Each structure stands twice: as C-alpha cells, then as structure tokens.
Amino acid sequence: MAILLLDILTTASMLFIVAAGLMIILGVMKLINFAHGAFLTVGGYAAHVVTAHGFSPWLTIPAAAAFGFVLGVVVERVVVRPLYSRPLDAILATWGLGIIIAQVIVFAFGREVQFAQSPISGTVDLFGTGYSSWRLILIAVAVVLGLLLTALLYLTRFGLNARAVIMNENLARGLGIDSIRVRAMTFGLGAALACAAGALITPLLSVDPNMGLPWLVNSFMLVLVSGIAIPGLALASLVLGGAQVLVSTFVSPIIGGITIVVLAAVILRIKPQGLSRG
Amino acid sequence: MADIPAAGRVPDATRRSSRQVWRTVLGAAIALAIVATAPLYLGTYMTNVLTRALFLAALALTVDLIWGYTGILTFGQSAFFGIGAYACALVFTHWGFGAGWAIGALVIGIAVAMVTAWLTGLLSFYHGASPLYSSIVTLALPIVLTQVIFSGGRFTGSSSGLSGFPTYYWKIDTWFWIAGVFLVVAATFAWLFVRSDYGRILIAIRENEDRCAYLGIPVSRIKTALFAVCAGIAAISGFGYAAFSNVVAPELAGFQLGTESLIWVALGGRGTLIGPILGAIGIDATSSYLSGNLPFLWNFIVGVTFVAVIILLPNGIASLITGAWRRYRTRGAGGGDQPRDSGIRLTAAPSVRAAAAAGRSASPPIRIDGLTCRYGSLTVLDGIDVEGKQGQLLSIVGPNGAGKTTLMRCISNGTERTGGTVTVAGTEIGRSSPQKIVGLGVGRSFQNTSLFDSLTVGDCLRLARYRIDGARPFYRSETVALPEPALEILAATGLDQRLGVETRYLSHGMKRGLELAMVLATEPRVLLLDEPTAGLTKPERTAIGHVLTRLAEEYGLCIFLIEHDLDFVREISNRIVVLHQGKLLLDGTVEEVVSSELVKAVYAGQDLEATV
C-alpha cells in the first residue's frame, strides 16, 4: 500500500517535471510544441555525454538545461517565429523538427541504447521496503520546480511581462513590452525545462533516439487537462498519473499505458477548459 | 426540397457540368493507362515498391479530404488503415482463406473502421468543440488501437504482428493494377466530390465553421459522415496493403504513420488531391529505394523539407506549379478580383413564405420569457420578456454593453442562456444547436461581417440555400434559387454582377449586403440583424432600410434589429425595445420611446453621441 502511494507520487512527479516545459510554451505562446519529445531526448543525450566524459552526474541537469536554452532560442528564431499566426501548422513544423533532431542524434550517437550515470543510485529503506532513492528525489524536484515556476511567473518582471502577453498580446506590445523577446525567452525556458527533464528521468531509463516520444503525448494531454496553470498541472499529474499507476498495477500495464490519453479525452469532452478553469 | 425550380436544368448548365464530368473521366482514363503500362517498363523491385506506395497514397487522399479540404487536423487516419489491415490478417490467419472469406474480411474491416470513425465523430465534432479537441481525439485513437493490438497476445501477434498468413500470391503486376485501379477510382470520386455542392460545404466548414452552423448547415453531421466514409476508404487501402505485403504490424495503425500521412499531404499540397497522392508515392517510394543506401540521411532530408515547406510554402510544393498556372491564367482574365463567369445563375424561388406564415399566425413568431444570461458573477441579461409579432420591425437600442448582442446570441444558440425560455413559432428552443434553430426559421447576421473568404459570391449564396434546396454529392448545381428580397439586395448592391468574385475582394458595403442576402436566402421567419448598416454609406443604408421595411410589411417577417443610429431606427421601425445594463428598460412604439425622459437620461448619462 505504501509502495503504491509512493509509486503514484513519484509517477506524478515525473509527469509534472516532463510536462512543465510544454506548458510554459503553450501558456505564453499559445503554441503546441511537438518537438517537446525530441527536447527530452536531447536532455537524455546531454546527460549521457556529461557522464561519459567523466564529469559528475550532478552536472547533467544544469548542462542539459543550458544546452536546451540555447537550442530553444535558435529554434524559436528559425522555425517557430514565422508560424505564430498558424497554430495548427506550428504543431506540424515542430513535429518535423522533432524528426530532424532524432535523425541528428542518430548521426552523432547511432541507434543503440545508451546509459547515463545516476547521481544517486540504490534504494532507501522506507516503510520496511527498499525504494529507489532517485524516484524519491524526483518528488522534491517536482515540488521545488512548481514553486520556482510560480515564483517566476508571479514575482519577477519577466513573469509579469509573460502574463501580460498571455492575456492580451497587442495591449502588452502597446505598453512597450517586447513580446518577441518574451516569446524567445519563453521558448528557451520551455526547451531548457524539457532538456533538464530529459536529464532527470534518464537515471531511471535508458537513452535512445526516440526516448522522448512516449512522453510527448502524455505531457500534451496533461497540459490540456491542467487548464494551463501550475496547480492545475500538479492536480492533473496526480489524478491521471495516479490512475495510470492503479490501472497498471491492478488491470494490466498495457491498458495502463493508455489510461492518461483516454481519461484526458474524456475529461476534456466534459470540461473543455481543463481542470483549473470554470 | 420539393420546390427546386425546374429551371435547375437549363441546357447551358448541363453542358458545363457534363464537360466537367468528361474532363474528369478523361483524366481518370489517362491515369488508368499509366497504371496499365507502368509495370511494363518498371522493374520488379520498383513495381513492388510502388504497389505499397499506391495503397498508402489512397490513405493520403483521405487525409487530404479531412485535413486539406475540411480543416480537421487528424493524426489518426492510420488507425483506420490499421483496422483494414488487421481485418485481413486476422481473418486469413485464424478463420479461413478464400474468395468468400476475403470479401467477408473486407466488409468487416470497412464496417469496424466506419463505426469507430462514427463514434469518434460523435465524441469530437459537437458544436462549439475547439479544433484542437478533435485533433486530440484523433491523436488518442491510434495510440489506443496500438495498445489494443499489443494486448491481443498471440491472437494479434502483439508487437511483432502477423505474417505468413495465406493470401493471393498473384503476380506482382496484378497487384500493381489492383492498387492502381483502386487509387484512380477513389481519386476520381474524390475529385468529383470536392467540386460538387458538398465540396463547397467542406471548404466553407474549413473557412468559417460558425457561419455554416448559423446558415443551418449541420456541420457536425457532415464532418462525422465525411470522417466515416474516409475511414472506410482507408480501411480498404489497409486491407489491400496487408493482403499484398503479407505482413501486418502495430505500426500500420500507429500514430507515426498518422503523422507521416500528414507530411505527405503537406508536402504535396493540401486541398489539391493530386498533390498528396504524388507526395505519398514520391516520399514512400524514394525512401524504400534509398533505405538501403542512406536511410538516416533520407529521413533527415524529409524532415528538413517538411519543416521548410510548412514555413515557406503552406500550400505545399504543388502550389509552386498551380500558383504559376493561376498567374498565367488570370493574366489573361485580368486578376482574381475581376468579375468572371461564375457558372452560377440566379433564379427566383417560389415564395412559400406568405402562405406558410398565414397558417401559423396562431403562435407568435418569437416569444422570450424571463431570459437571463450570466458569465460567472457577471449578469449580462436579467429577466428579459419580449414578444415579436409577425410583420413587426423591432429595434433594440441601448448603450454599449447593454446586452443587445448577447440577446441575439441567446436567441440563436440554445446553449448560451442561463435561464428563461425562448419559443420560436410555438417551439421551445431548449438547448438546441444553432443549425437546429435556423431550421425553426431564425436567421442571424453578425455584428462583424462573417463570410467565407475563398469562396465566390455565388458559392456563398448556394451554401445559404443548403437548408432548403439541399446539396448534391458529385454534382455542382448551376442555379441558385433565391427569394425575392435576397435578389433585390443583390441587385441594389451590384452583387448580382459579381457572382464569380471571391468574397475577400468585396468592399465593406457589398460584404454586408451579401451577408444579409445569405441570411434571407435561408427564408427565415424571424430575422436577427446586428448593426446591418454599420459603416455603410447613406444610399446603401437607405436601400437596406427599404428592403427591411418591405420584408416586414409584405413578407410578414419579424425583424429584431440592433442599431445605434436612432434616426434610422425612427424611420423604419414600428416598435423599440430599450436595454440598459442587462434589463429591459422600455418597450413601446417609436413615439413613446423617443419622448421618454428615462431613455434620454440613460443615453445622456452614458455620454453617447446619439441624442434622442
């Protein structure tokens, strides 16, 4: 029972961490970034490169985030900026970008499965059983990440500008906010979060050129169900992630794999605005 | 339906239409000739590769109908392809093989695919659904189906799929011909379909779904039906693909194939039918051909081209060619904004209105009781009671934010109001969708002109007649029968001379006129007009005023008019309702309202330019 609860909490944390970058981009830019999965993969490979060169595994996360930020700013300039007025096309263009990134990774690293060293390995004795310590750390990471993002949006100048752009871009521009810069920074931030998330989940998984793909659809569903808000995303991760764990444990792991997608489609049919609105 | 004039088949129109059919038949014959001779000069290997590609091209064709023409971004067309493929593999593996079994499996595949598509449509194409929601559902579909296949164990072969089942080991050329003929037949029907009345409706849904609904077009039903038919075609191609390749795997139903089909369509050119077919054949055949030599590089090139095309050429590579062709053609005709022969002729519809209205005089055309509309804690309308009588022109005035437009919305869409009832000609509207309410006889024009940019004036009028005259698949009507007042407006604004002009090239006044004509073409009993004369010149305004008065007096329509110009209101209306802060302030004759101190206070208090 305790293990089940821990599984639910850690799964929800992973989902929250992975989906955060996608949500920031969708929230501020009204843009669905289908390259999100590829960004996760890039993060995983960044972690692999860092540990393969003998650096401390703790460096994998900042390294992945920094690389992701640069990548995000470049991608925003080249691919995303011309498509602001065509949101459905932006989905396709970022999907194409994901294909390109996956192919570049194949060129550089081959198709084989790789591994990255974990900052902490082993288990912790909890309620009489051993539990993966990295999974437990992810709970803390998710909480800190949620608080930091909330602080960023509500306590900083950037956050104020970003919220102004979310609510009324034309008016924000009229008030002298450089909305193009806000968008570039946001996409960079979203990509950085995605890459860092990739680095954070690699200790539990292996690294391969398509590792991000399964996470893409689940993150997308969670973000829509969340109603694009940080508490909403936490709630959606807990509810849908919890459902996934329960179904996987008691019914079948294969059905568990589609729990989030199916539940999200049903929830959005009933509440099109997601959990945190109306 | 019964009152389509016999003039619908004038010789001129028939000739034009049959020329179109003959041209299509000629194109199909050439395509069939290519299919028939291709195996003679292609090697066995290329024939093999192209046979697969032809089946996939049929899949791309359906994606183009759904996404390119109708604007529904679908990730899930592969699911139906997969259903067809698995129907073939499962029946041949587990039950039996033979002509009877093959036909049975094909029918099962088509039926399962169509039912699945129909259910998906019911779930995702309700009125007011965001376009994103249907994309989400189509994204979920292949993911769910793949997991179902995975969980099938030995029955479905799980992740490795099924192979080596008995199938027809015909010569490769035979398979090529089967695939080719199937594709040509499907493409020919699709070609005729998108040029028919229904084809215009698909484009109209893509351009302005809401407007379609308010013209009484059953958008959800049409989308669902299209989705089901396309699923059936995709299932047939999946069936053929499986029977030919003798292998099925979960990937055939997967999300990756679904997105790949979007890539083919986008690269080839959405909304062109030919482009996606060439895109699918080109990309699939080339990638099979190159997969031995430079597999990763090829995928990389496809990815880069795809992104570049989406950004730089939203209409696909085909648009380079068609764009040049159009420029070449319009240079002769003198530009796209010039009137050209639209191929549509206007005729007068028999006036059924007066007779019908006489029979229904028992119940008022419209009655509103205790209508309330709230958004959260904000009350926009509060307990409005109004009754509209036959032949009455009722103007709704009030300062900005008084709730005038919301009142129109609550009448024309059953899901908008929070409380109260609206009764149209004795029928309570309940929670009906806009198209049902149009069916009851309510026509609505919008405050901001809302038209279909890339359709011509004639096409727009044809669409507006859908509710009464219907639409035919595979055939394009050449005449539009309009009620007399609509014809008058067209003549007054000069639109009857511009039936072939795309609406985006029209002036503001003409757009307003067209919108009014479209609403009148639905033959409403109650007409809701939201500032129909805003931004118009004095003569245009007078012309519209004249038509409105006649509509009320001669045709017995009940007209609700929102207007800010009180002089205009005074001239034409026989009753005025004053709204203020969501409440009905006054309901009376023109004299009563104009001389009311209360109204003066409201307007003066709001500091509006209008003085009464």
XYZ file of N, CA and C in Angstrom, chain A residues 45-206:
486
model
N 20.559 12.694 -23.906
C 21.888 12.551 -24.502
C 22.885 13.511 -23.875
N 22.424 14.710 -23.483
C 23.319 15.641 -22.803
C 23.842 14.981 -21.524
N 22.929 14.325 -20.792
C 23.342 13.628 -19.574
C 24.338 12.526 -19.901
N 24.062 11.810 -20.970
C 24.959 10.730 -21.382
C 26.351 11.280 -21.695
N 26.409 12.391 -22.443
C 27.704 12.962 -22.814
C 28.470 13.418 -21.576
N 27.756 14.098 -20.672
C 28.425 14.628 -19.476
C 29.033 13.493 -18.659
N 28.261 12.455 -18.413
C 28.800 11.382 -17.566
C 29.830 10.548 -18.327
N 29.666 10.417 -19.643
C 30.626 9.636 -20.414
C 32.003 10.309 -20.423
N 32.033 11.641 -20.275
C 33.315 12.339 -20.220
C 33.854 12.424 -18.813
N 33.220 11.738 -17.889
C 33.769 11.622 -16.552
C 33.420 12.757 -15.618
N 32.510 13.648 -16.022
C 32.097 14.703 -15.102
C 31.091 14.149 -14.105
N 30.880 14.915 -13.042
C 29.949 14.464 -12.012
C 28.536 14.347 -12.586
N 27.811 13.295 -12.235
C 26.437 13.142 -12.723
C 25.535 14.285 -12.289
N 25.918 15.004 -11.230
C 25.069 16.130 -10.799
C 25.083 17.250 -11.831
N 26.158 17.294 -12.645
C 26.264 18.354 -13.643
C 25.337 18.118 -14.832
N 24.805 16.889 -14.939
C 23.994 16.585 -16.129
C 22.810 17.530 -16.264
N 22.206 17.877 -15.103
C 20.957 18.651 -15.180
C 21.214 20.095 -15.617
N 22.148 20.831 -14.954
C 22.410 22.187 -15.462
C 22.952 22.182 -16.892
N 23.772 21.203 -17.228
C 24.308 21.163 -18.589
C 23.184 20.987 -19.592
N 22.273 20.065 -19.288
C 21.149 19.833 -20.204
C 20.293 21.087 -20.320
N 20.060 21.755 -19.185
C 19.212 22.950 -19.208
C 19.870 24.043 -20.052
N 21.170 24.244 -19.880
C 21.864 25.294 -20.629
C 21.819 24.999 -22.119
N 22.118 23.759 -22.465
C 22.087 23.393 -23.878
C 20.677 23.575 -24.435
N 19.676 23.159 -23.642
C 18.289 23.283 -24.077
C 17.891 24.727 -24.306
N 18.368 25.614 -23.448
C 18.007 27.024 -23.594
C 18.525 27.580 -24.926
N 19.798 27.302 -25.207
C 20.392 27.784 -26.461
C 19.631 27.188 -27.652
N 19.405 25.881 -27.575
C 18.673 25.209 -28.660
C 17.298 25.845 -28.851
N 16.618 26.107 -27.734
C 15.270 26.670 -27.800
C 15.260 28.040 -28.447
N 16.217 28.893 -28.081
C 16.249 30.242 -28.642
C 16.491 30.182 -30.152
N 17.393 29.291 -30.572
C 17.677 29.158 -32.008
C 16.439 28.642 -32.740
N 15.812 27.614 -32.182
C 14.641 27.017 -32.834
C 13.512 28.041 -32.942
N 13.348 28.837 -31.890
C 12.278 29.841 -31.912
C 12.502 30.788 -33.082
N 13.741 31.216 -33.235
C 14.044 32.186 -34.289
C 13.802 31.597 -35.681
N 14.244 30.332 -35.873
C 14.252 29.767 -37.225
C 12.901 29.147 -37.598
N 12.341 28.363 -36.674
C 11.170 27.565 -37.044
C 9.866 28.177 -36.534
N 9.861 28.625 -35.295
C 8.591 28.930 -34.650
C 8.078 30.323 -35.002
N 8.986 31.299 -35.083
C 8.550 32.685 -35.241
C 7.661 32.903 -36.463
N 7.962 32.290 -37.621
C 7.080 32.562 -38.770
C 5.683 31.952 -38.627
N 5.451 31.135 -37.590
C 4.204 30.364 -37.543
C 3.245 30.802 -36.442
N 3.514 31.957 -35.804
C 2.649 32.375 -34.703
C 1.199 32.508 -35.130
N 0.984 32.910 -36.374
C -0.396 33.125 -36.795
C -1.044 31.837 -37.293
N -0.287 30.747 -37.352
C -0.860 29.489 -37.859
C -0.611 28.382 -36.847
N -1.360 28.361 -35.748
C -1.045 27.442 -34.652
C -1.069 25.966 -35.047
N -2.011 25.565 -35.918
C -2.059 24.139 -36.258
C -0.837 23.766 -37.106
N -0.371 24.709 -37.944
C 0.830 24.437 -38.719
C 2.059 24.354 -37.823
N 2.031 25.152 -36.736
C 3.173 25.117 -35.827
C 3.320 23.730 -35.201
N 2.199 23.060 -34.933
C 2.258 21.683 -34.413
C 3.043 20.822 -35.396
N 2.708 20.956 -36.684
C 3.349 20.111 -37.688
C 4.815 20.463 -37.846
N 5.116 21.774 -37.864
C 6.511 22.174 -38.062
C 7.381 21.695 -36.907
N 6.857 21.803 -35.664
C 7.674 21.344 -34.550
C 7.772 19.815 -34.551
N 6.742 19.151 -35.066
C 6.833 17.690 -35.208
C 7.958 17.352 -36.198
N 7.993 18.074 -37.324
C 9.067 17.868 -38.295
C 10.422 18.138 -37.678
N 10.474 19.164 -36.842
C 11.727 19.480 -36.154
C 12.161 18.310 -35.275
N 11.167 17.676 -34.639
C 11.468 16.505 -33.818
C 12.105 15.400 -34.645
N 11.595 15.202 -35.878
C 12.182 14.183 -36.758
C 13.636 14.543 -37.056
N 13.885 15.829 -37.341
C 15.242 16.267 -37.669
C 16.173 16.017 -36.483
N 15.717 16.415 -35.289
C 16.571 16.248 -34.106
C 16.886 14.777 -33.889
N 15.842 13.919 -34.028
C 16.078 12.487 -33.829
C 17.116 11.967 -34.827
N 17.033 12.445 -36.080
C 17.997 11.975 -37.081
C 19.408 12.469 -36.780
N 19.521 13.730 -36.319
C 20.845 14.261 -35.974
C 21.447 13.427 -34.852
N 20.603 13.050 -33.885
C 21.100 12.220 -32.781
C 21.572 10.870 -33.302
N 20.830 10.318 -34.264
C 21.252 9.033 -34.831
C 22.611 9.179 -35.527
N 22.774 10.282 -36.271
C 24.083 10.518 -36.916
C 25.193 10.538 -35.886
N 24.940 11.252 -34.784
C 26.006 11.506 -33.828
C 26.269 10.310 -32.920
N 25.195 9.615 -32.509
C 25.371 8.597 -31.469
C 24.979 7.190 -31.913
N 24.396 7.061 -33.101
C 23.939 5.743 -33.527
C 22.585 5.417 -32.927
N 22.043 4.282 -33.329
C 20.702 3.919 -32.895
C 20.702 3.178 -31.566
N 21.899 2.799 -31.088
C 21.927 1.901 -29.931
C 21.427 2.596 -28.672
N 21.002 1.756 -27.738
C 20.599 2.252 -26.428
C 21.848 2.613 -25.642
N 21.853 3.779 -25.016
C 22.989 4.215 -24.206
C 22.516 4.403 -22.767
N 23.493 4.605 -21.882
C 23.121 4.831 -20.487
C 23.817 6.062 -19.943
N 23.204 6.684 -18.969
C 23.843 7.789 -18.272
C 23.946 7.399 -16.806
N 25.022 7.831 -16.182
C 25.197 7.508 -14.773
C 24.185 8.276 -13.935
N 23.779 7.654 -12.848
C 22.818 8.319 -11.978
C 23.563 9.053 -10.864
N 23.098 10.254 -10.513
C 23.739 10.961 -9.394
C 23.675 10.147 -8.098
N 22.545 9.522 -7.882
C 22.389 8.703 -6.676
C 21.851 7.354 -7.123
N 22.459 6.307 -6.663
C 21.908 5.008 -7.040
C 21.462 4.288 -5.774
N 20.885 3.142 -5.961
C 20.478 2.337 -4.811
C 19.103 2.714 -4.291
N 18.793 2.160 -3.146
C 17.455 2.327 -2.600
C 17.514 2.870 -1.184
N 16.402 3.347 -0.740
C 16.275 3.842 0.628
C 15.285 2.925 1.340
N 15.561 2.651 2.586
C 14.618 1.828 3.344
C 13.457 2.677 3.822
N 12.285 2.340 3.335
C 11.129 3.164 3.668
C 9.964 2.231 3.944
N 9.323 2.428 5.057
C 8.187 1.572 5.449
C 8.544 0.096 5.284
N 9.766 -0.226 5.616
C 10.147 -1.634 5.604
C 10.526 -2.200 4.256
N 10.479 -1.397 3.204
C 10.908 -1.906 1.905
C 11.875 -0.924 1.265
N 12.666 -1.431 0.357
C 13.595 -0.552 -0.351
C 12.875 0.178 -1.465
N 13.166 1.469 -1.570
C 12.533 2.229 -2.658
C 13.602 3.055 -3.360
N 13.547 3.103 -4.671
C 14.559 3.799 -5.455
C 14.743 5.229 -4.950
N 15.959 5.581 -4.551
C 16.158 6.899 -3.960
C 16.005 8.000 -5.014
N 16.386 7.720 -6.265
C 16.249 8.753 -7.297
C 14.783 9.114 -7.530
N 13.921 8.108 -7.473
C 12.497 8.399 -7.639
C 12.009 9.299 -6.526
N 12.517 9.057 -5.289
C 12.092 9.888 -4.169
C 12.581 11.324 -4.362
N 13.825 11.448 -4.866
C 14.353 12.790 -5.089
C 13.484 13.547 -6.094
N 12.965 12.812 -7.076
C 12.148 13.481 -8.086
C 10.912 14.161 -7.487
N 10.394 13.587 -6.386
C 9.248 14.237 -5.728
C 9.657 15.632 -5.279
N 10.821 15.702 -4.621
C 11.303 17.001 -4.150
C 11.553 17.934 -5.320
N 12.161 17.394 -6.385
C 12.445 18.224 -7.561
C 11.150 18.817 -8.107
N 10.100 17.988 -8.196
C 8.833 18.466 -8.756
C 8.260 19.589 -7.908
N 8.322 19.422 -6.580
C 7.774 20.456 -5.696
C 8.554 21.761 -5.864
N 9.885 21.649 -5.857
C 10.721 22.843 -5.999
C 10.462 23.498 -7.359
N 10.380 22.678 -8.391
C 10.142 23.210 -9.739
C 8.819 23.965 -9.797
N 7.783 23.373 -9.196
C 6.477 24.041 -9.193
C 6.546 25.382 -8.495
N 7.239 25.423 -7.340
C 7.351 26.675 -6.594
C 8.162 27.696 -7.386
N 9.271 27.251 -7.977
C 10.118 28.173 -8.734
C 9.361 28.773 -9.917
N 8.620 27.926 -10.629
C 7.885 28.434 -11.788
C 6.812 29.426 -11.355
N 6.127 29.106 -10.247
C 5.124 30.036 -9.736
C 5.785 31.359 -9.376
N 6.931 31.278 -8.688
C 7.645 32.497 -8.308
C 8.070 33.272 -9.547
N 8.541 32.555 -10.551
C 8.984 33.218 -11.776
C 7.831 33.969 -12.427
N 6.673 33.340 -12.447
C 5.539 33.972 -13.132
C 4.937 35.115 -12.325
N 4.952 34.991 -10.974
C 4.212 35.966 -10.185
C 5.096 36.947 -9.435
N 6.417 36.709 -9.353
C 7.261 37.584 -8.550
C 8.322 38.310 -9.358
N 8.462 37.982 -10.641
C 9.533 38.646 -11.378
C 8.958 39.511 -12.496
N 9.806 40.405 -12.982
C 9.454 41.270 -14.098
C 9.126 40.413 -15.333
N 9.974 39.402 -15.577
C 9.737 38.533 -16.731
C 8.356 37.891 -16.638
N 8.022 37.446 -15.416
C 6.734 36.797 -15.215
C 5.592 37.738 -15.496
N 5.734 39.008 -15.040
C 4.690 39.988 -15.265
C 4.514 40.220 -16.763
N 5.640 40.391 -17.457
C 5.576 40.587 -18.907
C 4.935 39.387 -19.581
N 5.352 38.209 -19.158
C 4.821 36.993 -19.780
C 3.328 36.905 -19.551
N 2.881 37.235 -18.310
C 1.444 37.156 -18.052
C 0.690 38.188 -18.873
N 1.310 39.361 -19.064
C 0.666 40.383 -19.893
C 0.516 39.870 -21.316
N 1.548 39.203 -21.821
C 1.484 38.683 -23.189
C 0.425 37.586 -23.278
N 0.313 36.759 -22.231
C -0.711 35.710 -22.229
C -2.095 36.334 -22.366
N -2.326 37.402 -21.587
C -3.692 37.929 -21.527
C -4.046 38.733 -22.761
N -3.157 39.605 -23.193
C -3.507 40.447 -24.339
C -2.222 40.920 -24.991
N -1.846 40.194 -26.019
C -0.549 40.471 -26.601
C -0.471 41.872 -27.211
N -1.530 42.276 -27.914
C -1.483 43.589 -28.567
C -1.335 44.709 -27.559
N -2.115 44.599 -26.479
C -2.051 45.636 -25.454
C -0.667 45.643 -24.819
N -0.133 44.440 -24.558
C 1.190 44.348 -23.937
C 2.219 45.042 -24.821
N 2.107 44.792 -26.119
C 3.048 45.441 -27.048
C 2.890 46.954 -27.002
N 1.629 47.386 -26.907
C 1.365 48.817 -26.842
C 1.969 49.452 -25.601
N 2.089 48.666 -24.532
C 2.662 49.183 -23.292
C 4.173 49.116 -23.304
N 4.753 48.728 -24.418
C 6.197 48.746 -24.532
C 6.862 47.444 -24.134
N 6.083 46.380 -23.967
C 6.706 45.093 -23.673
C 7.164 44.477 -24.985
N 8.403 44.058 -25.013
C 8.955 43.462 -26.226
C 8.456 42.024 -26.303
N 7.294 41.818 -26.937
C 6.674 40.493 -26.868
C 7.506 39.477 -27.637
N 8.252 39.937 -28.636
C 9.090 38.997 -29.384
C 10.168 38.428 -28.474
N 10.728 39.311 -27.623
C 11.756 38.846 -26.707
C 11.142 37.916 -25.653
N 9.945 38.275 -25.180
C 9.280 37.413 -24.196
C 9.072 36.031 -24.785
N 8.619 35.986 -26.051
C 8.400 34.690 -26.683
C 9.697 33.907 -26.829
N 10.770 34.583 -27.260
C 12.052 33.890 -27.437
C 12.537 33.326 -26.111
N 12.449 34.168 -25.048
C 12.885 33.707 -23.728
C 12.026 32.531 -23.270
N 10.715 32.645 -23.511
C 9.816 31.586 -23.070
C 10.132 30.275 -23.769
N 10.343 30.357 -25.069
C 10.631 29.106 -25.781
C 11.946 28.524 -25.283
N 12.923 29.424 -25.048
C 14.201 28.959 -24.496
C 13.997 28.285 -23.149
N 13.181 28.923 -22.304
C 12.920 28.367 -20.971
C 12.220 27.015 -21.081
N 11.220 26.952 -21.962
C 10.487 25.706 -22.130
C 11.403 24.590 -22.599
N 12.282 24.906 -23.564
C 13.212 23.903 -24.067
C 14.204 23.503 -22.983
N 14.648 24.498 -22.196
C 15.587 24.195 -21.111
C 14.939 23.247 -20.109
N 13.666 23.535 -19.766
C 12.952 22.655 -18.826
C 12.817 21.253 -19.405
N 12.514 21.177 -20.710
C 12.345 19.863 -21.332
C 13.655 19.085 -21.289
N 14.761 19.744 -21.631
C 16.054 19.046 -21.635
C 16.440 18.627 -20.221
N 16.220 19.540 -19.261
C 16.538 19.180 -17.878
C 15.696 17.987 -17.445
N 14.418 17.988 -17.853
C 13.550 16.862 -17.508
C 14.090 15.575 -18.115
N 14.584 15.679 -19.373
C 15.181 14.509 -20.009
C 16.342 13.983 -19.189
N 17.183 14.920 -18.705
C 18.323 14.505 -17.893
C 17.857 13.917 -16.575
N 16.761 14.457 -16.033
C 16.282 13.978 -14.729
C 15.693 12.579 -14.808
N 15.077 12.233 -15.947
C 14.457 10.908 -15.999
C 15.418 9.838 -16.519
N 16.555 10.232 -17.118
C 17.442 9.204 -17.665
C 17.988 8.223 -16.639
N 18.248 8.638 -15.381
C 18.749 7.614 -14.449
C 17.791 6.432 -14.309
N 16.504 6.649 -14.610
C 15.535 5.561 -14.466
C 15.324 4.802 -15.769
N 15.789 5.396 -16.869
C 15.527 4.785 -18.170
C 16.845 4.710 -18.931
N 16.785 4.129 -20.095
C 17.957 4.167 -20.953
C 17.767 5.306 -21.954
